Coordinates of C-alpha atoms in Angstrom, one line a residue:
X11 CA 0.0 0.0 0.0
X12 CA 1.3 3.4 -1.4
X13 CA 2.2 5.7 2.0
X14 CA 0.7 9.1 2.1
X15 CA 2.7 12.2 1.7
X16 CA 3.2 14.2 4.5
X17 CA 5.3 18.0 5.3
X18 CA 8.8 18.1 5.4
X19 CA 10.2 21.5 5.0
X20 CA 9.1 24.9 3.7
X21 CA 11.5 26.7 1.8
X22 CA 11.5 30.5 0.6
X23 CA 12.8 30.2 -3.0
X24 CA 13.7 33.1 -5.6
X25 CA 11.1 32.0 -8.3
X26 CA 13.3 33.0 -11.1
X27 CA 16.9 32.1 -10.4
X28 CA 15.9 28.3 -7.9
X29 CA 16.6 25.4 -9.6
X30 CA 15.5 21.8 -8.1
X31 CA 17.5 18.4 -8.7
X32 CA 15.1 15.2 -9.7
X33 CA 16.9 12.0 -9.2
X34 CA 15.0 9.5 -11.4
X35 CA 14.7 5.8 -10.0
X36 CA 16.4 3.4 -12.4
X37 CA 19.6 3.8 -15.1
X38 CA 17.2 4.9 -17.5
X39 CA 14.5 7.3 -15.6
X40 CA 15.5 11.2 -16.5
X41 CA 17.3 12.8 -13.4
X42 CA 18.8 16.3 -13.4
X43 CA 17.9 19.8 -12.2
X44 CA 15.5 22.3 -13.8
X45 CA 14.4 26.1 -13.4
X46 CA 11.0 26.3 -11.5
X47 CA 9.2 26.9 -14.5
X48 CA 10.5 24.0 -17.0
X49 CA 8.4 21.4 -17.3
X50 CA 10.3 17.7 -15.7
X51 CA 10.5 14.8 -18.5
X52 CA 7.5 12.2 -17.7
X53 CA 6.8 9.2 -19.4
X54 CA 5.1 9.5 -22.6
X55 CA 3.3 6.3 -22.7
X56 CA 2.2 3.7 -19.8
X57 CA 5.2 1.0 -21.6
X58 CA 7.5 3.3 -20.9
X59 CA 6.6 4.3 -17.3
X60 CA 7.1 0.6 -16.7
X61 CA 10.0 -0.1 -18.4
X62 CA 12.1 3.2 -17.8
X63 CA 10.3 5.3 -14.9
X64 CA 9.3 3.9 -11.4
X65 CA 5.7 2.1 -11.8
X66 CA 3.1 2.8 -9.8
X67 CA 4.3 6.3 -8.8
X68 CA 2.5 9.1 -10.9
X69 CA 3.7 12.7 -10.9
X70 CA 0.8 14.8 -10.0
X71 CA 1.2 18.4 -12.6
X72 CA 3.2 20.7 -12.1
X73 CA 5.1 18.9 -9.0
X74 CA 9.0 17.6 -8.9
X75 CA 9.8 14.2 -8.0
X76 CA 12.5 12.9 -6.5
X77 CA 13.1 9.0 -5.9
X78 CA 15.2 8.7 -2.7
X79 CA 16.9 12.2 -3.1
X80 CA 15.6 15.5 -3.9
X81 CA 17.8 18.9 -4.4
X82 CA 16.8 22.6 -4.1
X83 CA 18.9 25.5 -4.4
X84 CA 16.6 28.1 -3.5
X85 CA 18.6 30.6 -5.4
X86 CA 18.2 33.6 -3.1
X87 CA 22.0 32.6 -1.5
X88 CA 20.9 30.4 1.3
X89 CA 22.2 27.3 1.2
X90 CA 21.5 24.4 -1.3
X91 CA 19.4 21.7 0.6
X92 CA 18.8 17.9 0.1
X93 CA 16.3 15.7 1.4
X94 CA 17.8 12.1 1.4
X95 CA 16.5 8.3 1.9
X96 CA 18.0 7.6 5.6
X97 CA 18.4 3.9 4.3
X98 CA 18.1 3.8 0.8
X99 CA 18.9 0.2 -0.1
X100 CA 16.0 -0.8 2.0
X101 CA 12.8 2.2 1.8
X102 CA 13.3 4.8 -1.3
X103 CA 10.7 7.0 -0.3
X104 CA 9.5 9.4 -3.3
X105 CA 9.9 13.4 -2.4
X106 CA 7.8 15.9 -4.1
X107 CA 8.4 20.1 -4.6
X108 CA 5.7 22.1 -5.0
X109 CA 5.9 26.1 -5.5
X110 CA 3.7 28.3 -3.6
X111 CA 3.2 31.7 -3.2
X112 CA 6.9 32.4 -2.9
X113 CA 7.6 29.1 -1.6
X114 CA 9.0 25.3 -1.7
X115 CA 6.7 23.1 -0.3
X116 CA 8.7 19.7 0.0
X117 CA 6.5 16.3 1.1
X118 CA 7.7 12.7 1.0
X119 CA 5.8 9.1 1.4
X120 CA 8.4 7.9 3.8
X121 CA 11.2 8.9 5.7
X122 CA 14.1 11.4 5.0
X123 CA 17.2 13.2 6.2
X124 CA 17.9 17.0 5.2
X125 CA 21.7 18.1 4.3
X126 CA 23.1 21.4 3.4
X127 CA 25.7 22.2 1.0
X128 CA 26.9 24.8 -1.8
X129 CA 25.8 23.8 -5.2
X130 CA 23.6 20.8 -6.3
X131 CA 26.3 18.7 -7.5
X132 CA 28.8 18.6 -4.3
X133 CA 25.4 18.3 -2.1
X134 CA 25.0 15.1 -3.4
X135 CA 28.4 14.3 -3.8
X136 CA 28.7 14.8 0.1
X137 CA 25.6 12.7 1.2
X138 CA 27.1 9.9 -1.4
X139 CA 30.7 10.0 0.5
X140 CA 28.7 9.8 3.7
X141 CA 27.8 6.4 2.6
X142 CA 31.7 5.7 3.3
X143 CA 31.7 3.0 0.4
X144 CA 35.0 1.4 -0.9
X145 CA 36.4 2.9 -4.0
X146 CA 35.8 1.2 -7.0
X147 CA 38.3 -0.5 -8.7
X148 CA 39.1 0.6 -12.3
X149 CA 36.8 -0.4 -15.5
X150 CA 38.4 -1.9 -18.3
X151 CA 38.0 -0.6 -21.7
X152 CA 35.7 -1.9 -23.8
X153 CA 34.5 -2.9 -27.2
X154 CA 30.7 -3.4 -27.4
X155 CA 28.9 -4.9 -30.0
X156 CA 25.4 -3.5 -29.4
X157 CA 25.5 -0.1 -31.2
X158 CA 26.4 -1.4 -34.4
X159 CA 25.0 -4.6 -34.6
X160 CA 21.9 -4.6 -32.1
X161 CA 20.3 -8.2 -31.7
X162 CA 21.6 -9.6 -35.5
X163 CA 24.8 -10.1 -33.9
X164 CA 26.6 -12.7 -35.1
X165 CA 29.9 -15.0 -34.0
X166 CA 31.6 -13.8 -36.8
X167 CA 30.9 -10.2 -36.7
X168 CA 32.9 -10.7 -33.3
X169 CA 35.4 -12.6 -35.1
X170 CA 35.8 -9.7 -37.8
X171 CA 35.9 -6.8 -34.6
X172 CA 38.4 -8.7 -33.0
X173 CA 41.1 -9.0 -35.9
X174 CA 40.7 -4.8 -36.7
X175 CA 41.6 -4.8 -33.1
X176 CA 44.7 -5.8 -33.6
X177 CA 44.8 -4.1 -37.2
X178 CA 44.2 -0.7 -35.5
X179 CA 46.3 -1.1 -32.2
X180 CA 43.0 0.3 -30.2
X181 CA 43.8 -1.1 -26.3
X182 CA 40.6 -2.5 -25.7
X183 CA 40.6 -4.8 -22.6
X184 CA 37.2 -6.7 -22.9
X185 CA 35.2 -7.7 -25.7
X186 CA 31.7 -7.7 -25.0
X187 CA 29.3 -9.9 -26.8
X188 CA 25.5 -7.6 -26.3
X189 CA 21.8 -9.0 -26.6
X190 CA 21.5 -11.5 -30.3
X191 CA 24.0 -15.0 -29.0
X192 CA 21.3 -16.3 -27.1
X193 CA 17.9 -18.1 -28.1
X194 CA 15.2 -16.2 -26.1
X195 CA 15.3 -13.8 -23.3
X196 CA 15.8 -16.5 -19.8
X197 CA 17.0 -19.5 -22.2
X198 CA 20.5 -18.0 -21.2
X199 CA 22.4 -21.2 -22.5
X200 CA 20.6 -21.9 -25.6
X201 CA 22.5 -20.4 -28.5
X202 CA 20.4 -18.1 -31.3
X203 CA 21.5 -19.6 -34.5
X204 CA 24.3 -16.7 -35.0
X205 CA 26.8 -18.2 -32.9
X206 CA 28.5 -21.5 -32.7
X207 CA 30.0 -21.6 -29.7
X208 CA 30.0 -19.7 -26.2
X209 CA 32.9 -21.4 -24.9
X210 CA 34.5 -21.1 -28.6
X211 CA 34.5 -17.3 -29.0
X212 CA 35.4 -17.2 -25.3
X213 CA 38.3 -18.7 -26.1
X214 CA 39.5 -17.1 -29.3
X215 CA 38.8 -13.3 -27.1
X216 CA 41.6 -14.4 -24.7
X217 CA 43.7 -15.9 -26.9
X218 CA 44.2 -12.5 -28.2
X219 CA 45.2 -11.1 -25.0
X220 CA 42.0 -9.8 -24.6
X221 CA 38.5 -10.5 -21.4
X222 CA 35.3 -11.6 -22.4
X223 CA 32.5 -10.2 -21.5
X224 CA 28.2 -11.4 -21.7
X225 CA 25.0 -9.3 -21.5
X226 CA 22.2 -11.0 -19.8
X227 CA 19.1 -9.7 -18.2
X228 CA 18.7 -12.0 -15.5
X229 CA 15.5 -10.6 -14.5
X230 CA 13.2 -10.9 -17.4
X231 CA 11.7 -14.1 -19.3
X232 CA 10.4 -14.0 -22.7
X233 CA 6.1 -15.8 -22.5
X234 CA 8.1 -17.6 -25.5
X235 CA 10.8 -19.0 -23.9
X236 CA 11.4 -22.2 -22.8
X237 CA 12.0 -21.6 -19.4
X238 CA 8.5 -19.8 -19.2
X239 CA 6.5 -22.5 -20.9
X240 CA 8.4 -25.7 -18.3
X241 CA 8.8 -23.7 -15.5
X242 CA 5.8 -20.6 -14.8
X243 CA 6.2 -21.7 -11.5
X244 CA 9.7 -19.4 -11.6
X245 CA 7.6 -16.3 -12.1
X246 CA 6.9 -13.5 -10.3
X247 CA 2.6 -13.2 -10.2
X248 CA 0.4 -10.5 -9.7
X249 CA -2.1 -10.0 -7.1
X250 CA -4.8 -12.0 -9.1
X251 CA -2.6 -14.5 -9.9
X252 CA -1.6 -13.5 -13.8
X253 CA 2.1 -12.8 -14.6
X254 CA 3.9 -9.4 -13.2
X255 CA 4.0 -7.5 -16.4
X256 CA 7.7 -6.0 -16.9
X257 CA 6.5 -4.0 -19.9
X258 CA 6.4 -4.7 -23.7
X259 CA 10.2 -4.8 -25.6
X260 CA 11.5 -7.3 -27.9
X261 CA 8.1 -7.3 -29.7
X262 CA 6.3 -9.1 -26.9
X263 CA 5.2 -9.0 -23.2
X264 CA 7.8 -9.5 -20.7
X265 CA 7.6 -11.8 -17.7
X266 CA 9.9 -11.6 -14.6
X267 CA 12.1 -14.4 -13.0
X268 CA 11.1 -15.1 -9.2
X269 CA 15.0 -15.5 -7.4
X270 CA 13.2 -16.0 -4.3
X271 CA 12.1 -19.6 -5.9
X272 CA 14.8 -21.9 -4.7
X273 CA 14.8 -23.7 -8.1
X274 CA 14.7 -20.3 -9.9
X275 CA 17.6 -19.2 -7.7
X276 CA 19.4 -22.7 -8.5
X277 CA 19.1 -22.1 -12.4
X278 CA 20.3 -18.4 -12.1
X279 CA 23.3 -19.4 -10.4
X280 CA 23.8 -21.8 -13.3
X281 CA 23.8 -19.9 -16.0
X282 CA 26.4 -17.4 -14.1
X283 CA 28.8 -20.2 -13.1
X284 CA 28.4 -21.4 -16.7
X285 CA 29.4 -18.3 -18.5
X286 CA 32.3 -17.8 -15.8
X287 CA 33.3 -21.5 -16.1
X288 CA 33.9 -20.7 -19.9
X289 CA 35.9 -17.8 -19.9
X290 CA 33.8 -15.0 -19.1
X291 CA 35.0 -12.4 -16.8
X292 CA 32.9 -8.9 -17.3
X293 CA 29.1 -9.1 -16.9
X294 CA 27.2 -6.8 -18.4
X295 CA 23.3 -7.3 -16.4
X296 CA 20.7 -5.4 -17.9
X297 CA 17.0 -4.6 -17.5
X298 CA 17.4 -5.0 -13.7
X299 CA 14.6 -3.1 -13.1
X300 CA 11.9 -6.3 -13.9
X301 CA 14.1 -7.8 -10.2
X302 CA 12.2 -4.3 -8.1
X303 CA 9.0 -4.8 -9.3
X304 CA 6.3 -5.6 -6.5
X305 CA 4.6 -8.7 -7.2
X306 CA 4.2 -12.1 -5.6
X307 CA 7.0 -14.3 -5.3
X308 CA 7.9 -17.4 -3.6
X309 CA 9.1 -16.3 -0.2
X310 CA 7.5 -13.6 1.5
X311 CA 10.1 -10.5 1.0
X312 CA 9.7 -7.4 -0.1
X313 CA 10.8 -6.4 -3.9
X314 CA 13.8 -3.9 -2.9
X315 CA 14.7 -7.4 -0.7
X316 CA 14.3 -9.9 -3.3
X317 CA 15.9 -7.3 -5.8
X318 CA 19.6 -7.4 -3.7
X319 CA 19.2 -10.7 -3.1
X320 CA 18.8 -11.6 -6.7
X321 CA 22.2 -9.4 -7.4
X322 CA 24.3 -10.8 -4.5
X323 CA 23.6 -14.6 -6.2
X324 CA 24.8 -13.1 -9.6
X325 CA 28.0 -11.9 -7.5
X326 CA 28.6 -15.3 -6.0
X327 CA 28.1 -17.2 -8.9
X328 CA 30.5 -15.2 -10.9
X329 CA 33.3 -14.5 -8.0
X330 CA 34.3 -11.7 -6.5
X331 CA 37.4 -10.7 -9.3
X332 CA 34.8 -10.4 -12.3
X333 CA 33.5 -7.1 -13.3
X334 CA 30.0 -6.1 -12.7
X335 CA 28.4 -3.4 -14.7
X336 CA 24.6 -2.9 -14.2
X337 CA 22.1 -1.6 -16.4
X338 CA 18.5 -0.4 -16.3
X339 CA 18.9 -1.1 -12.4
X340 CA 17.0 0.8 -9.6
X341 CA 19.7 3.1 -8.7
X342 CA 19.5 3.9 -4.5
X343 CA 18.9 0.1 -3.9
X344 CA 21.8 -0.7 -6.1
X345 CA 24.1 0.7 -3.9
X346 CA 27.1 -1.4 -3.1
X347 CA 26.8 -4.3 -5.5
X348 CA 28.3 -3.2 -8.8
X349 CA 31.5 -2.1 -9.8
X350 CA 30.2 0.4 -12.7
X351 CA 26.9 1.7 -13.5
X352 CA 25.1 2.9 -16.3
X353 CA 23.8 6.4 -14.9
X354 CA 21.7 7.6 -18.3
X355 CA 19.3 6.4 -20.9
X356 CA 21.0 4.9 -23.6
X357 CA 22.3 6.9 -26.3
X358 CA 22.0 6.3 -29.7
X359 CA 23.3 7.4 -33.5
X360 CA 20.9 10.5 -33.1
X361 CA 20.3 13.0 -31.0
X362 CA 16.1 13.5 -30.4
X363 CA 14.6 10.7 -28.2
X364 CA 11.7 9.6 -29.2
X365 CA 8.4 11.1 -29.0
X366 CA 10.7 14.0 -26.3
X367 CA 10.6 11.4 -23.7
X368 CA 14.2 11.8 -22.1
X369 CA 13.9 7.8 -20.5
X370 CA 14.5 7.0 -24.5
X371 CA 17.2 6.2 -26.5
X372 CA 19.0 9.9 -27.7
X373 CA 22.2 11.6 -27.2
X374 CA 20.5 14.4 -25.7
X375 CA 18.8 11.7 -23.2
X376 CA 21.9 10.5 -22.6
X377 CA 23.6 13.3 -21.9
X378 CA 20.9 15.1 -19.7
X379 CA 20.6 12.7 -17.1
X380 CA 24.8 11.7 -17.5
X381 CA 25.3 14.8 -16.3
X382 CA 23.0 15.0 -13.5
X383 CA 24.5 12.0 -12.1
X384 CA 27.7 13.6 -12.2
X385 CA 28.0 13.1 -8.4
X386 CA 28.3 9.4 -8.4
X387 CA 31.2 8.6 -10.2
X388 CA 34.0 7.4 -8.3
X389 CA 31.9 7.4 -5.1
X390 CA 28.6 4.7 -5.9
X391 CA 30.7 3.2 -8.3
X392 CA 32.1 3.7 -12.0
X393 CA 29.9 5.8 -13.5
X394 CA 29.0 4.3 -17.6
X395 CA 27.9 7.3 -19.8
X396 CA 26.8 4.4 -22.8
X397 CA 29.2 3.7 -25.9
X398 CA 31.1 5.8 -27.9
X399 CA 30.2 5.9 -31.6
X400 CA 32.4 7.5 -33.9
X401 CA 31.5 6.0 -37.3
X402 CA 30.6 9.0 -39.9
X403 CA 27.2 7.9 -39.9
X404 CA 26.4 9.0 -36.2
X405 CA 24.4 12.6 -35.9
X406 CA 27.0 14.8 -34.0
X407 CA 29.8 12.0 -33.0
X408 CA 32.0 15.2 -32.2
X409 CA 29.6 16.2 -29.3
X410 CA 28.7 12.8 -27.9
X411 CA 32.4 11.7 -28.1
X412 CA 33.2 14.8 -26.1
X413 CA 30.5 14.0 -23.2
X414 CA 31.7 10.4 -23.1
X415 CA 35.2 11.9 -22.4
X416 CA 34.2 14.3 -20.0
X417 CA 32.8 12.2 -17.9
X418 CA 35.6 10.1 -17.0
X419 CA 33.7 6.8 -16.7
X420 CA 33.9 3.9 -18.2
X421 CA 35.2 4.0 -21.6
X422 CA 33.9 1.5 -24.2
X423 CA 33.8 1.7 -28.0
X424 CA 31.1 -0.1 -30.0
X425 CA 31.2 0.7 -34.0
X426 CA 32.1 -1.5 -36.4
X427 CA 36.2 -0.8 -36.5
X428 CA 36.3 -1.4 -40.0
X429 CA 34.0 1.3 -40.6
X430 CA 35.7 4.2 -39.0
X431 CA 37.7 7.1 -40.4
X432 CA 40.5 8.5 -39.7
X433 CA 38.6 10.9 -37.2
X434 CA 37.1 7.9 -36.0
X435 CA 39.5 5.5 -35.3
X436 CA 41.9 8.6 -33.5
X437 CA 38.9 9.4 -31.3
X438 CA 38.5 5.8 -30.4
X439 CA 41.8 5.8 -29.4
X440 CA 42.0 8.7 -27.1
X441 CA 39.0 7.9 -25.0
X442 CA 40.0 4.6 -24.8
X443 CA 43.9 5.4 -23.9
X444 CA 42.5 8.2 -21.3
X445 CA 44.8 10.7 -22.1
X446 CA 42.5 12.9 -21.0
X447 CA 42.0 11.7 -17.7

């Protein structure tokens, strides 16, 4: 049951020079500050509101949201203030800003703590080193195969990236096969009819002096997958006992995989120790959202519970030495189980999301919400601005590949090599050298 909002602080603002920080609730969800009279990026559809915004959680008009942090500099010189989750692995409360007559009206459904600091960024940057987290180790630098290929990926398309590799001199540390080697979303160890062999390509990345590195999303199950039709006792159900819904992607419905389930959980940890058994050292886990959503699963926990509990099984399985990047993940709640983080939408070769919807796919999108999560980097974890892609067919590659650099994150390239110019292949080569950092 939703908790009601109730007072937290009143705060006299200057209407026209306030601004107010929004931190979204997963990877994807738009999170950045705004002017008091900008209109915040909402979903534009219900699917999306599912997939890339925090379900069941509706912005009232002309209200600012914050999921487990909210930020208001009120402009007039006072100091900038934050309202913060006390425990936000285990309750996210959401914190709203109203503005009247003259005023900041801050509520929140659950419990928060207030800091103080001197500009948006370092307020948050403060509360995060409060957290007194271990530093996280360096990424790697990567070669991705999603932005070029998507899911028609195939074995030799890696095969093809790997020699130009070598061609170019580009000191890429792991090649990452994306979404397209595997059957159906949750049929993890069933190869689509694009690859060969798991273990085989594996193999071949190392033997180049190189790491492999897998995209799953552990969380979600394709109605068409094999898994789902033997096993819909591994599901997580609704309250009148239909399928949690995870959202529409992929051209169908998506379903959600109850870790809770003991044999569910068993079968996870298979598929990890598989992939790690056969070479593979960097996880990419994606779509972790599906893991949060409320539902009814097989032991009686809560969904922020069963979420971490779900992640800490992907850890053991694949040891404590292999490199965790999340994805699509509930952000506060994902505190202190990755090594990197993707802190944006994703990009993409243009700039305009869709339909203005900054959860979408768009270098603006990206960008917008990379930059408000600024703060996190280097204190949460490595922070993943998405790819670089420097091919001449990308819409302003100069600007994105500027962003990506300025962020300092994790630094992975994912274009066809072959395809690159000369502009290309020397930008590559920077970002991924760090001689800017």
């Amino acid at each position: 049951m939703p908790h009601p909002f109730t007072p937290v602080a009143s705060v006299p603002v200057d209407l026209h020079a306030a601004r107010v920080h929004e931190e979204g609730w997963q990877s994807w969800s738009p999170s950045g500050s705004y002017a008091l009279g900008d209109t915040p990026y909402r979903p534009a559809n219900d699917n999306w509101a599912t997939v890339c915004y925090r379900p069941g959680h509706t912005v009232p008009a002309d209200t600012f949201q914050g999921e487990g942090l909210l930020a208001l500099d009120p402009g007039d010189g006072t100091p900038v203030r934050l309202w913060a989750a006390p425990e936000p692995t285990a309750e996210v409360p959401s914190i709203r800003l109203v503005v009247r007559d003259g005023q900041a009206e801050i509520t929140a459904d659950g419990p928060v703590k207030e800091w103080t600091g001197t500009d948006i960024q370092s307020v948050l940057a403060d509360w995060a080193a409060g957290l007194a987290l271990p530093t996280p180790r360096p990424a790697p630098t990567v070669w991705c195969s999603w932005y070029e290929y998507f899911t028609a990926v195939t074995e030799d398309d890696i095969h093809e990236n790997l020699r130009a590799m070598d061609t170019l001199d580009l000191p890429i540390d792991v090649v990452q096969i994306d979404d397209g080697y595997q059957k159906a979303l949750g049929d993890w160890l069933t190869l689509s009819g694009r690859f060969r062999s798991r273990e085989g390509i594996a193999d071949t990345i190392r033997a180049r002096g190189r790491r492999a590195g897998i995209w799953t999303a552990p969380f979600l199950v394709d109605p068409a997958s094999t898994l789902a039709a033997e096993h819909p006792d591994w599901l997580v159900r609704d309250t009148d006992g239909g399928f949690t819904h995870a959202g529409h992607n992929w051209g169908h419905d998506l379903y959600v995989l109850d870790t809770t389930h003991p044999e569910a959980a068993a079968y996870l940890t298979e598929v990890f120790t598989t992939l790690r058994s056969e070479g593979y050292d960097y996880f990419k886990v994606d779509f972790l959202y599906a893991g949060a959503l409320d539902g009814v699963r097989h032991a009686d926990v809560g969904a922020l519970t069963a979420y971490r509990e779900g992640i800490e099984l992907i850890r053991a399985a694949i040891g404590p030495d292999a490199y965790l990047l999340g994805c699509g993940a509930p952000i506060l709640p994902s505190i202190g189980l990755f090594d990197a983080m993707r802190v944006s939408p994703d990009t993409a070769p243009h700039r305009r999301p869709e339909a203005d919807d900054h959860s979408q796919p768009g270098q603006d999108s990206a960008e917008f919400t990379g930059i408000g999560r600024q703060w996190q980097h280097g204190r949460l974890w490595v922070n993943d601005p998405d790819c670089l892609m420097a091919r001449p067919a990308v819409e302003t590659r100069e600007r994105w590949a500027a962003h990506v650099e300025s962020t300092g994150g994790l630094m992975a390239s994912s274009d066809r090599l072959l395809s690159l110019d000369t502009w290309g292949v020397e930008m590559t080569r920077r970002l991924l050298t760090g001689v800017a950092r």
